[in-house]
Short mmCIF file of C-alpha atoms in Angstrom, two decimals:
data_model
loop_
_atom_site.label_atom_id
_atom_site.label_comp_id
_atom_site.label_asym_id
_atom_site.label_seq_id
_atom_site.Cartn_x
_atom_site.Cartn_y
_atom_site.Cartn_z
CA MET A 7 -0.95 6.43 -40.00
CA PRO A 8 2.72 5.67 -40.75
CA THR A 9 4.64 3.07 -38.78
CA ARG A 10 5.76 4.23 -35.30
CA SER A 11 4.18 7.65 -35.90
CA VAL A 12 2.31 7.83 -32.56
CA ALA A 13 4.47 7.71 -29.42
CA VAL A 14 2.55 6.17 -26.53
CA VAL A 15 4.50 7.12 -23.41
CA LEU A 16 3.83 5.18 -20.20
CA GLY A 17 5.65 3.86 -17.17
CA THR A 18 3.29 1.92 -14.89
CA ARG A 19 1.16 -1.21 -14.95
CA PRO A 20 -2.20 0.65 -14.87
CA GLU A 21 -1.14 2.60 -17.96
CA LEU A 22 -0.27 -0.65 -19.75
CA VAL A 23 -3.74 -1.99 -18.97
CA LYS A 24 -5.65 1.13 -19.96
CA LEU A 25 -3.76 1.75 -23.20
CA THR A 26 -3.73 -1.86 -24.46
CA ASP A 27 -6.78 -1.55 -26.71
CA LEU A 28 -5.61 1.80 -28.05
CA VAL A 29 -2.19 0.35 -28.94
CA ARG A 30 -3.84 -2.63 -30.64
CA LEU A 31 -6.10 -0.37 -32.70
CA LEU A 32 -3.15 1.80 -33.73
CA GLY A 33 -1.27 -1.32 -34.86
CA PRO A 34 2.09 -0.56 -36.51
CA ALA A 35 1.52 3.18 -36.02
CA ALA A 36 2.06 2.78 -32.25
CA HIS A 37 5.54 3.29 -30.80
CA LEU A 38 5.34 2.16 -27.18
CA VAL A 39 7.81 4.00 -24.93
CA HIS A 40 8.20 2.65 -21.36
CA THR A 41 9.97 4.96 -18.92
CA GLY A 42 10.48 2.17 -16.38
CA GLN A 43 8.72 4.09 -13.58
CA HIS A 44 7.36 0.66 -12.58
CA TYR A 45 9.41 -2.11 -14.03
CA ASP A 46 10.23 -5.58 -12.85
CA GLU A 47 9.97 -8.84 -14.71
CA GLU A 48 7.49 -10.34 -12.22
CA LEU A 49 4.93 -7.55 -12.59
CA SER A 50 5.47 -5.27 -15.59
CA GLY A 51 7.17 -7.95 -17.70
CA ARG A 52 4.29 -10.32 -17.11
CA PHE A 53 1.76 -7.59 -17.89
CA LEU A 54 3.41 -6.84 -21.24
CA ALA A 55 3.30 -10.51 -22.22
CA GLU A 56 -0.22 -11.14 -20.88
CA LEU A 57 -1.67 -8.10 -22.63
CA GLY A 58 0.03 -8.98 -25.92
CA LEU A 59 1.71 -5.60 -26.26
CA PRO A 60 4.64 -4.95 -28.62
CA GLU A 61 8.15 -4.69 -27.21
CA PRO A 62 8.58 -1.11 -25.96
CA THR A 63 11.48 1.25 -26.24
CA PHE A 64 12.75 1.27 -22.64
CA LEU A 65 14.26 4.31 -20.95
CA THR A 66 16.86 3.74 -18.25
CA GLY A 67 17.73 4.84 -14.72
CA ILE A 68 14.20 5.95 -13.72
CA GLY A 69 12.57 3.24 -11.60
CA GLY A 70 12.99 3.69 -7.86
CA GLN A 71 14.20 7.31 -8.15
CA PRO A 72 12.57 10.33 -6.43
CA ARG A 73 9.79 12.06 -8.34
CA ALA A 74 11.88 14.99 -9.61
CA VAL A 75 14.64 12.64 -10.81
CA GLN A 76 12.12 10.38 -12.57
CA ILE A 77 10.56 13.29 -14.44
CA SER A 78 13.84 14.98 -15.37
CA ALA A 79 15.59 11.77 -16.44
CA ALA A 80 12.61 10.64 -18.52
CA LEU A 81 12.26 14.11 -20.07
CA ALA A 82 15.89 14.18 -21.16
CA GLN A 83 15.70 10.73 -22.76
CA LEU A 84 12.34 11.42 -24.41
CA ASP A 85 13.70 14.65 -25.90
CA GLU A 86 16.56 12.67 -27.43
CA LEU A 87 14.15 10.06 -28.75
CA PHE A 88 11.72 12.60 -30.21
CA THR A 89 14.62 14.42 -31.88
CA ALA A 90 15.95 11.24 -33.48
CA GLU A 91 12.52 9.87 -34.40
CA PRO A 92 9.89 12.66 -34.32
CA PRO A 93 6.37 11.29 -33.86
CA LEU A 94 3.30 12.87 -35.43
CA ALA A 95 1.52 12.75 -32.07
CA VAL A 96 2.20 11.77 -28.46
CA VAL A 97 -0.27 9.99 -26.17
CA VAL A 98 -0.08 10.00 -22.38
CA GLN A 99 -2.58 8.52 -19.95
CA GLY A 100 -3.56 9.61 -16.47
CA ASP A 101 -1.33 11.30 -13.94
CA THR A 102 1.95 9.43 -13.51
CA ASN A 103 5.44 10.89 -13.57
CA ALA A 104 5.85 9.12 -16.92
CA ALA A 105 2.78 10.88 -18.30
CA LEU A 106 4.02 14.30 -17.18
CA ALA A 107 7.47 13.67 -18.71
CA GLY A 108 5.86 12.56 -21.97
CA ALA A 109 3.63 15.64 -22.02
CA LEU A 110 6.51 18.04 -21.38
CA ALA A 111 8.67 16.38 -24.02
CA ALA A 112 5.90 16.65 -26.62
CA ASN A 113 5.23 20.28 -25.70
CA ALA A 114 8.91 21.19 -25.89
CA ARG A 115 9.14 19.79 -29.43
CA GLY A 116 5.79 21.18 -30.61
CA ILE A 117 4.34 17.70 -31.13
CA PRO A 118 0.53 17.36 -30.80
CA LEU A 119 -0.29 15.90 -27.39
CA LEU A 120 -3.36 13.82 -26.53
CA HIS A 121 -4.18 13.20 -22.85
CA VAL A 122 -6.25 10.08 -22.11
CA GLU A 123 -8.29 10.35 -18.90
CA ALA A 124 -8.14 14.13 -18.69
CA GLY A 125 -10.00 16.21 -16.12
CA LEU A 126 -9.80 13.96 -13.07
CA ARG A 127 -9.55 16.04 -9.91
CA SER A 128 -9.27 15.08 -6.24
CA HIS A 129 -8.70 18.71 -5.12
CA ASP A 130 -6.11 17.25 -2.76
CA ARG A 131 -2.79 19.03 -3.20
CA ASN A 132 -1.04 16.45 -1.03
CA MET A 133 -1.30 14.02 -3.96
CA PRO A 134 1.61 14.32 -6.42
CA GLU A 135 -0.72 12.86 -9.05
CA GLU A 136 -3.03 15.87 -8.70
CA HIS A 137 -0.21 18.22 -9.70
CA ASN A 138 0.78 15.96 -12.58
CA ARG A 139 -2.73 15.74 -14.04
CA VAL A 140 -3.36 19.49 -13.78
CA LEU A 141 -0.07 20.29 -15.53
CA ILE A 142 -0.70 17.77 -18.32
CA ASP A 143 -4.19 19.16 -18.92
CA ARG A 144 -2.85 22.69 -19.29
CA ILE A 145 -0.57 21.76 -22.20
CA ALA A 146 -2.47 18.95 -23.94
CA ASP A 147 -3.90 19.72 -27.38
CA VAL A 148 -6.70 17.13 -27.11
CA LEU A 149 -8.13 16.24 -23.71
CA CYS A 150 -10.04 12.96 -23.63
CA ALA A 151 -12.36 13.27 -20.63
CA ALA A 152 -13.82 10.01 -19.39
CA THR A 153 -17.04 11.57 -18.04
CA GLU A 154 -19.08 14.74 -18.26
CA ASP A 155 -17.93 15.59 -14.72
CA ASN A 156 -14.31 15.43 -15.91
CA ARG A 157 -15.21 17.73 -18.79
CA ALA A 158 -16.87 20.16 -16.36
CA ASN A 159 -13.70 20.23 -14.24
CA LEU A 160 -11.67 21.26 -17.27
CA LEU A 161 -14.10 23.95 -18.42
CA ALA A 162 -14.21 25.37 -14.87
CA GLU A 163 -10.43 25.76 -15.04
CA GLY A 164 -10.67 27.72 -18.27
CA VAL A 165 -9.69 24.98 -20.72
CA ALA A 166 -11.19 25.72 -24.14
CA ASP A 167 -14.24 23.60 -24.90
CA SER A 168 -12.84 22.87 -28.36
CA ARG A 169 -9.92 20.94 -26.80
CA VAL A 170 -12.13 18.62 -24.70
CA VAL A 171 -13.87 15.46 -25.95
CA VAL A 172 -15.86 13.09 -23.71
CA THR A 173 -14.70 9.65 -24.87
CA GLY A 174 -15.46 7.39 -21.91
CA ASN A 175 -12.71 5.58 -20.02
CA THR A 176 -10.57 2.95 -21.71
CA VAL A 177 -10.77 0.84 -18.54
CA VAL A 178 -14.20 -0.42 -19.65
CA GLU A 179 -12.88 -2.16 -22.75
CA ALA A 180 -9.80 -3.30 -20.81
CA VAL A 181 -11.99 -5.14 -18.29
CA HIS A 182 -14.26 -6.63 -20.95
CA GLY A 183 -11.26 -7.73 -23.01
CA GLN A 184 -9.15 -9.19 -20.20
CA LEU A 185 -11.77 -10.81 -17.93
CA PRO A 186 -11.43 -14.61 -18.31
CA ASP A 187 -14.53 -16.55 -19.33
CA ALA A 188 -16.81 -18.23 -16.79
CA ALA A 189 -15.12 -21.63 -17.00
CA ALA A 190 -11.64 -20.16 -16.48
CA ARG A 191 -12.90 -18.09 -13.55
CA ALA A 192 -14.48 -21.15 -11.92
CA GLU A 193 -11.22 -23.09 -12.31
CA LEU A 194 -9.23 -20.22 -10.81
CA LEU A 195 -11.51 -19.87 -7.78
CA ALA A 196 -11.34 -23.62 -7.20
CA ARG A 197 -7.55 -23.48 -7.34
CA HIS A 198 -7.55 -20.77 -4.66
CA GLY A 199 -10.15 -22.64 -2.59
CA LEU A 200 -12.66 -19.80 -2.89
CA THR A 201 -16.45 -19.81 -3.10
CA PRO A 202 -18.05 -17.15 -5.33
CA ASP A 203 -19.53 -14.11 -3.57
CA SER A 204 -18.15 -15.18 -0.18
CA TYR A 205 -14.71 -13.57 0.19
CA VAL A 206 -13.08 -10.14 0.38
CA LEU A 207 -10.34 -9.17 -2.10
CA ALA A 208 -7.95 -6.48 -0.83
CA THR A 209 -5.00 -4.52 -2.21
CA VAL A 210 -2.82 -1.91 -0.51
CA HIS A 211 -0.02 -0.06 -2.29
CA ARG A 212 -0.37 3.74 -2.15
CA PRO A 213 2.43 5.61 -0.33
CA GLU A 214 -0.08 7.47 1.86
CA ASN A 215 -0.87 4.06 3.39
CA THR A 216 2.35 2.09 3.01
CA ASP A 217 4.65 4.85 4.26
CA SER A 218 2.75 5.14 7.55
CA ALA A 219 3.11 2.37 10.13
CA GLU A 220 -0.05 3.70 11.79
CA ALA A 221 -2.05 3.48 8.57
CA LEU A 222 -0.75 -0.01 7.78
CA ARG A 223 -1.59 -1.20 11.29
CA ALA A 224 -5.10 0.24 11.05
CA ILE A 225 -5.81 -1.28 7.61
CA PHE A 226 -4.55 -4.76 8.39
CA THR A 227 -6.19 -4.78 11.82
CA GLU A 228 -9.55 -4.18 10.13
CA LEU A 229 -8.90 -6.83 7.47
CA ALA A 230 -7.94 -9.32 10.20
CA ALA A 231 -11.19 -8.51 12.00
CA LEU A 232 -13.16 -9.45 8.87
CA VAL A 233 -11.37 -12.81 8.88
CA ALA A 234 -12.31 -13.21 12.54
CA ASP A 235 -15.94 -12.68 11.46
CA GLY A 236 -15.56 -15.77 9.26
CA ARG A 237 -15.00 -13.90 5.99
CA PRO A 238 -11.89 -14.98 4.01
CA VAL A 239 -9.71 -12.05 2.92
CA VAL A 240 -7.49 -12.58 -0.13
CA LEU A 241 -4.52 -10.21 -0.32
CA PRO A 242 -2.30 -10.12 -3.44
CA LEU A 243 0.67 -8.48 -1.74
CA HIS A 244 2.61 -5.81 -3.59
CA PRO A 245 6.40 -6.14 -3.06
CA ARG A 246 6.65 -2.57 -1.74
CA THR A 247 3.85 -3.18 0.75
CA ARG A 248 5.46 -6.42 1.92
CA ALA A 249 8.75 -4.58 2.49
CA ARG A 250 7.01 -1.88 4.53
CA ILE A 251 5.12 -4.45 6.61
CA GLU A 252 8.36 -6.23 7.41
CA ALA A 253 10.17 -2.96 8.17
CA THR A 254 7.47 -1.91 10.64
CA GLY A 255 7.19 -5.31 12.34
CA LEU A 256 3.57 -5.88 11.37
CA GLU A 257 3.94 -9.36 9.85
CA HIS A 258 1.71 -10.85 12.55
CA LEU A 259 -1.28 -8.97 11.10
CA LEU A 260 -1.00 -11.05 7.91
CA ALA A 261 -1.40 -14.34 9.79
CA GLY A 262 -5.12 -14.84 9.13
CA LEU A 263 -5.18 -13.42 5.61
CA THR A 264 -4.85 -15.45 2.41
CA VAL A 265 -1.71 -13.79 1.08
CA THR A 266 -0.83 -14.41 -2.58
CA ARG A 267 1.89 -13.26 -4.94
CA PRO A 268 1.05 -10.27 -7.16
CA LEU A 269 -1.52 -11.36 -9.76
CA GLY A 270 -1.69 -10.88 -13.50
CA TYR A 271 -4.45 -8.56 -14.68
CA GLY A 272 -6.82 -11.25 -15.93
CA GLU A 273 -6.38 -13.32 -12.78
CA PHE A 274 -7.05 -10.30 -10.60
CA LEU A 275 -10.20 -9.42 -12.57
CA ALA A 276 -11.44 -13.00 -12.21
CA LEU A 277 -11.09 -12.87 -8.42
CA ALA A 278 -12.60 -9.39 -8.28
CA ARG A 279 -15.60 -10.45 -10.38
CA HIS A 280 -16.68 -12.97 -7.74
CA ALA A 281 -15.64 -11.15 -4.55
CA ALA A 282 -18.37 -10.21 -2.09
CA LEU A 283 -16.40 -7.01 -1.45
CA LEU A 284 -13.25 -5.24 -2.61
CA VAL A 285 -11.09 -3.18 -0.23
CA SER A 286 -8.37 -1.12 -1.89
CA ASP A 287 -6.54 2.19 -2.19
CA SER A 288 -6.20 1.79 -5.98
CA GLY A 289 -7.55 4.36 -8.40
CA GLY A 290 -8.05 1.81 -11.17
CA ILE A 291 -10.08 -0.54 -8.99
CA GLN A 292 -12.52 2.32 -8.34
CA GLU A 293 -13.26 2.17 -12.07
CA GLU A 294 -13.03 -1.59 -12.51
CA CYS A 295 -15.55 -2.30 -9.73
CA THR A 296 -18.20 -0.40 -11.70
CA VAL A 297 -17.66 -2.62 -14.76
CA LEU A 298 -17.60 -5.81 -12.66
CA GLY A 299 -20.62 -4.80 -10.54
CA ARG A 300 -18.87 -5.28 -7.19
CA PRO A 301 -18.89 -3.08 -4.06
CA LEU A 302 -15.66 -1.38 -2.97
CA VAL A 303 -14.32 0.25 0.19
CA VAL A 304 -11.74 2.85 -0.90
CA VAL A 305 -9.08 3.43 1.77
CA ARG A 306 -7.78 6.91 0.99
CA ARG A 307 -8.02 10.53 2.12
CA SER A 308 -9.54 11.66 -1.16
CA THR A 309 -10.57 10.42 -4.59
CA GLU A 310 -10.45 11.79 -8.12
CA ARG A 311 -13.21 9.38 -9.19
CA PRO A 312 -16.38 10.56 -7.43
CA GLU A 313 -18.50 8.88 -10.11
CA ALA A 314 -17.84 5.51 -8.45
CA MET A 315 -18.96 6.79 -5.05
CA ALA A 316 -22.58 7.28 -6.09
CA ASP A 317 -23.41 3.56 -6.03
CA PHE A 318 -20.39 1.30 -6.06
CA ALA A 319 -17.90 2.58 -3.50
CA ASP A 320 -17.39 4.16 -0.07
CA LEU A 321 -14.44 6.42 0.71
CA VAL A 322 -12.91 5.94 4.18
CA GLU A 323 -9.61 6.70 5.88
CA PRO A 324 -7.54 4.00 7.62
CA GLY A 325 -9.24 3.00 10.87
CA ALA A 326 -12.45 1.56 12.24
CA GLU A 327 -14.56 3.01 9.42
CA ILE A 328 -13.05 0.38 7.09
CA GLY A 329 -14.77 -2.35 9.08
CA HIS A 330 -18.00 -0.39 9.44
CA ALA A 331 -18.23 0.29 5.69
CA ALA A 332 -17.25 -3.29 4.83
CA ARG A 333 -19.90 -4.81 7.08
CA ARG A 334 -22.58 -2.46 5.73
CA ARG A 335 -21.80 -3.58 2.19
CA LEU A 336 -21.51 -7.27 3.10
CA ALA A 337 -24.85 -7.12 4.91
CA GLU A 338 -26.54 -6.23 1.60
CA GLY A 339 -25.80 -9.81 0.49
CA PRO A 340 -26.89 -11.24 -2.87
CA GLU A 341 -29.49 -8.50 -3.35
CA GLY A 342 -26.82 -5.83 -3.10
CA LEU A 343 -24.58 -7.61 -5.58
CA ALA A 344 -27.48 -8.08 -8.00
CA ARG A 345 -28.32 -4.37 -7.76
CA LEU A 346 -24.77 -3.30 -8.59
CA SER A 347 -24.50 -5.81 -11.43
CA SER A 348 -27.58 -4.29 -13.03
CA LEU A 349 -26.15 -0.75 -13.09
CA PRO A 350 -24.20 0.64 -16.06
CA SER A 351 -20.66 1.81 -15.41
CA PRO A 352 -20.43 5.61 -15.18
CA PHE A 353 -17.16 5.36 -17.13
CA GLY A 354 -18.61 4.67 -20.55
CA ASP A 355 -19.67 2.11 -23.13
CA GLY A 356 -16.38 0.39 -23.98
CA LEU A 357 -15.69 2.36 -27.16
CA ALA A 358 -13.30 4.95 -25.74
CA SER A 359 -10.24 3.57 -27.55
CA ASP A 360 -12.01 3.69 -30.91
CA ARG A 361 -12.93 7.33 -30.36
CA ILE A 362 -9.38 8.19 -29.29
CA VAL A 363 -7.85 6.58 -32.40
CA ASN A 364 -10.10 8.75 -34.56
CA LEU A 365 -8.97 11.85 -32.66
CA LEU A 366 -5.34 10.85 -33.11
CA ALA A 367 -5.80 10.44 -36.83
CA ALA A 368 -7.22 13.97 -36.96
CA ILE A 369 -4.43 15.64 -34.99
CA ALA A 370 -1.60 13.68 -36.62
CA ALA A 371 -2.70 14.39 -40.20
CA PRO A 372 -1.79 18.12 -40.25
CA ALA A 373 1.70 17.33 -38.91
CA GLU A 374 2.13 14.60 -41.53
CA LEU A 375 1.10 16.97 -44.33
CA ALA A 376 3.46 19.65 -43.04
CA ALA A 377 6.34 17.17 -42.89
CA ALA A 378 5.62 16.03 -46.44
CA ALA A 379 5.67 19.62 -47.67
#
């Protein structure tokens, strides 16, 4: 495909991770467009460098704005960009405001749109992401479903079968490609003073948890109780979560935890690979735990990734059930970890990006021929 002929629109760190292999396979054909939905040098800047991604075209004035402003500002700038430099195809991933803006911009200009990770559904209308992903799926030309369940969701909503392809989830190759080798992992654990399979790794960043002082208090009370049981809890602390903890006067609940700065993706995977348990509200970690073979307690009201719940994860709301679920998983010990490590990930075989590149070549070719004519 011609240079910069496929616009890959993204705006958050998880999108950077999940689209890295796709961008690499596209090579010069990829035009990375970063809306700045999440951008700071410490996190997103480091991710771009660590993942070896090309310098993106950055949009402006979007990060930190309300959802409607993010979408409208990104849409206006993307429309300008696609007018000045029309791509043969547009790729969006997941359910972010950036993805919705990219999808709408492509649709408005009649550019073929491919949606990576289509068909996820939480059936929870309180989640802005649920609205985003449903809207994107309605207008995408090619819907890359990660699993057969995702495909079934789309067909149940009346999406034409011809538009849906089960590709697997690109997170599988992301984890395999970015997980440091055994020696590097051992060195990292030693540097943090951690013993393999003995600690809990936790992350908290979703607004449903961080915007509620009650939820924050409940989560960190349960994590502190695990420390009191003699189980180290490592907490890479997101800047937004730190600000909310300070604003609500809950700093004392961090006292027993091993609080670290935000981690690069490879470093986080290394710690996750050897954790006895993960506790998180992240969507991506629900997928990553299945590749790493680690148990996870998901602290959320709902999930769009039920595939992980069958063996790898437990869904709980903030409160005492966090501790109950954590102790059940920890009690399974080495046998439980060995069992999970032996299971295949429900999210695919690590070839999703290759399949998606082939689909892009197919949908971009007609546009290229039309332009040549």
